[in-house]
């Protein structure tokens, strides 16, 4: 497997296998324009045919678009999964809050407990008590 560096300065040769690596980098690099590719390739003894160089330019652009689209698709999928998970968690919190409100209300009505006694008996966490208390103040 060969890893190509698009940021490689095409005016400098690779220390090893430059005759193979440089043409590959040039062909697949979408940062080098068509004219630039033609000139570099000539220096490596390739018979220049405009159609082939143009096809390689198009192929490099295709690979870039394909990678970008795959990244976008992956990001969308992860975002959807994350959004669903957060929505479920938020729904559970709301459901828990509603149940706690109902339990506190029943204790206050049926057993004539104060708000503080009811939440204490139910062992509702302090941060949830403040939210529930807002309901009873309105």
Tab-separated table of C-alpha atoms in Angstrom:
chain	number	residue	atom	x	y	z
A	1	UNK	CA	0.000	0.000	0.000
A	2	UNK	CA	1.263	3.448	-0.866
A	3	UNK	CA	0.258	6.549	1.068
A	4	UNK	CA	0.417	9.686	-1.023
A	5	UNK	CA	0.914	13.120	0.464
A	6	UNK	CA	-1.122	15.731	-1.422
A	7	UNK	CA	0.820	18.505	0.298
A	8	UNK	CA	4.154	17.236	-1.072
A	9	UNK	CA	6.062	20.009	-2.798
A	10	UNK	CA	6.146	18.835	-6.422
A	11	UNK	CA	9.353	20.766	-7.034
A	12	UNK	CA	11.163	18.376	-4.661
A	13	UNK	CA	11.790	14.763	-5.466
A	14	UNK	CA	10.918	11.873	-3.177
A	15	UNK	CA	14.050	10.282	-1.656
A	16	UNK	CA	13.014	6.823	-2.904
A	17	UNK	CA	10.954	5.744	-5.895
A	18	UNK	CA	10.336	9.296	-7.092
A	19	UNK	CA	9.713	8.065	-10.650
A	20	UNK	CA	6.649	6.177	-9.373
A	21	UNK	CA	5.452	8.285	-6.467
A	22	UNK	CA	5.578	11.733	-8.048
A	23	UNK	CA	3.393	10.874	-11.068
A	24	UNK	CA	0.852	9.237	-8.740
A	25	UNK	CA	0.800	12.271	-6.457
A	26	UNK	CA	0.448	14.587	-9.433
A	27	UNK	CA	-2.321	12.553	-11.079
A	28	UNK	CA	-4.363	12.180	-7.909
A	29	UNK	CA	-3.740	15.629	-6.460
A	30	UNK	CA	-6.769	17.841	-6.926
A	31	UNK	CA	-4.798	20.921	-5.858
A	32	UNK	CA	-2.696	20.910	-9.006
A	33	UNK	CA	-4.493	22.253	-12.057
A	34	UNK	CA	-4.609	20.550	-15.412
A	35	UNK	CA	-1.749	22.593	-16.921
A	36	UNK	CA	0.454	21.984	-13.890
A	37	UNK	CA	-0.110	18.245	-14.140
A	38	UNK	CA	0.741	18.214	-17.840
A	39	UNK	CA	4.054	19.954	-17.245
A	40	UNK	CA	5.142	17.787	-14.303
A	41	UNK	CA	4.197	14.566	-16.090
A	42	UNK	CA	6.259	15.569	-19.154
A	43	UNK	CA	9.306	15.777	-16.884
A	44	UNK	CA	8.898	12.117	-15.968
A	45	UNK	CA	8.946	10.892	-19.545
A	46	UNK	CA	5.289	10.072	-19.847
A	47	UNK	CA	3.825	10.462	-23.259
A	48	UNK	CA	1.353	13.203	-22.724
A	49	UNK	CA	-2.111	12.691	-23.966
A	50	UNK	CA	-4.534	15.379	-22.953
A	51	UNK	CA	-7.396	12.963	-22.574
A	52	UNK	CA	-5.559	10.778	-20.034
A	53	UNK	CA	-4.363	13.707	-17.938
A	54	UNK	CA	-7.858	15.222	-18.043
A	55	UNK	CA	-9.361	11.883	-16.948
A	56	UNK	CA	-6.957	11.688	-14.010
A	57	UNK	CA	-7.860	15.262	-13.011
A	58	UNK	CA	-11.517	14.308	-13.138
A	59	UNK	CA	-10.806	11.114	-11.182
A	60	UNK	CA	-8.993	13.033	-8.418
A	61	UNK	CA	-11.939	15.399	-8.138
A	62	UNK	CA	-14.307	12.408	-8.105
A	63	UNK	CA	-12.362	10.806	-5.237
A	64	UNK	CA	-12.462	14.035	-3.252
A	65	UNK	CA	-16.237	14.436	-3.771
A	66	UNK	CA	-16.831	10.786	-2.906
A	67	UNK	CA	-14.811	11.061	0.333
A	68	UNK	CA	-16.580	14.295	1.262
A	69	UNK	CA	-20.012	12.785	0.604
A	70	UNK	CA	-19.144	9.688	2.632
A	71	UNK	CA	-18.017	11.925	5.490
A	72	UNK	CA	-21.232	13.934	5.295
A	73	UNK	CA	-23.327	10.752	5.256
A	74	UNK	CA	-21.449	9.376	8.231
A	75	UNK	CA	-21.879	12.661	10.096
A	76	UNK	CA	-25.604	12.705	9.365
A	77	UNK	CA	-25.996	9.110	10.567
A	78	UNK	CA	-24.101	9.824	13.762
A	79	UNK	CA	-26.108	13.013	14.290
A	80	UNK	CA	-29.401	11.167	13.861
A	81	UNK	CA	-28.340	8.433	16.282
A	82	UNK	CA	-27.168	10.978	18.807
A	83	UNK	CA	-30.351	13.015	18.404
A	84	UNK	CA	-32.553	9.964	18.920
A	85	UNK	CA	-30.598	8.959	22.006
A	86	UNK	CA	-30.815	12.466	23.462
A	87	UNK	CA	-34.522	12.619	22.645
A	88	UNK	CA	-35.166	9.329	24.431
A	89	UNK	CA	-33.208	10.468	27.485
A	90	UNK	CA	-35.042	13.778	27.554
A	91	UNK	CA	-38.372	11.971	27.221
A	92	UNK	CA	-37.491	9.714	30.150
A	93	UNK	CA	-36.609	12.728	32.309
A	94	UNK	CA	-39.913	14.408	31.486
A	95	UNK	CA	-41.835	11.202	32.202
A	96	UNK	CA	-40.020	10.795	35.532
A	97	UNK	CA	-40.760	14.401	36.457
A	98	UNK	CA	-44.442	13.983	35.604
A	99	UNK	CA	-44.680	10.798	37.673
A	100	UNK	CA	-42.945	12.473	40.622
A	101	UNK	CA	-45.339	15.421	40.401
A	102	UNK	CA	-48.279	13.031	40.448
A	103	UNK	CA	-46.890	11.075	43.426
A	104	UNK	CA	-46.178	14.246	45.412
A	105	UNK	CA	-49.663	15.598	44.590
A	106	UNK	CA	-51.335	12.361	45.790
A	107	UNK	CA	-49.337	12.309	49.040
A	108	UNK	CA	-50.205	15.940	49.704
A	109	UNK	CA	-53.921	15.401	49.001
A	110	UNK	CA	-54.551	11.945	50.468
A	111	UNK	CA	-52.212	12.003	53.448
A	112	UNK	CA	-52.306	15.749	54.055
A	113	UNK	CA	-48.502	15.981	53.795
A	114	UNK	CA	-46.589	19.143	53.127
A	115	UNK	CA	-44.576	19.426	49.916
A	116	UNK	CA	-41.310	18.944	51.834
A	117	UNK	CA	-42.604	15.840	53.619
A	118	UNK	CA	-43.804	14.297	50.347
A	119	UNK	CA	-40.529	14.803	48.455
A	120	UNK	CA	-38.578	13.583	51.468
A	121	UNK	CA	-40.692	10.417	51.708
A	122	UNK	CA	-40.244	9.763	47.970
A	123	UNK	CA	-36.480	10.474	48.242
A	124	UNK	CA	-36.512	12.759	45.226
A	125	UNK	CA	-33.064	14.210	44.444
A	126	UNK	CA	-32.549	17.885	45.309
A	127	UNK	CA	-32.083	19.040	41.720
A	128	UNK	CA	-35.412	17.459	40.731
A	129	UNK	CA	-37.228	18.949	43.734
A	130	UNK	CA	-36.732	22.479	42.398
A	131	UNK	CA	-38.352	21.568	39.090
A	132	UNK	CA	-41.284	19.841	40.769
A	133	UNK	CA	-41.719	22.729	43.207
A	134	UNK	CA	-42.289	25.112	40.279
A	135	UNK	CA	-45.337	23.061	39.317
A	136	UNK	CA	-46.898	23.435	42.763
A	137	UNK	CA	-46.204	27.161	42.949
A	138	UNK	CA	-48.205	27.908	39.824
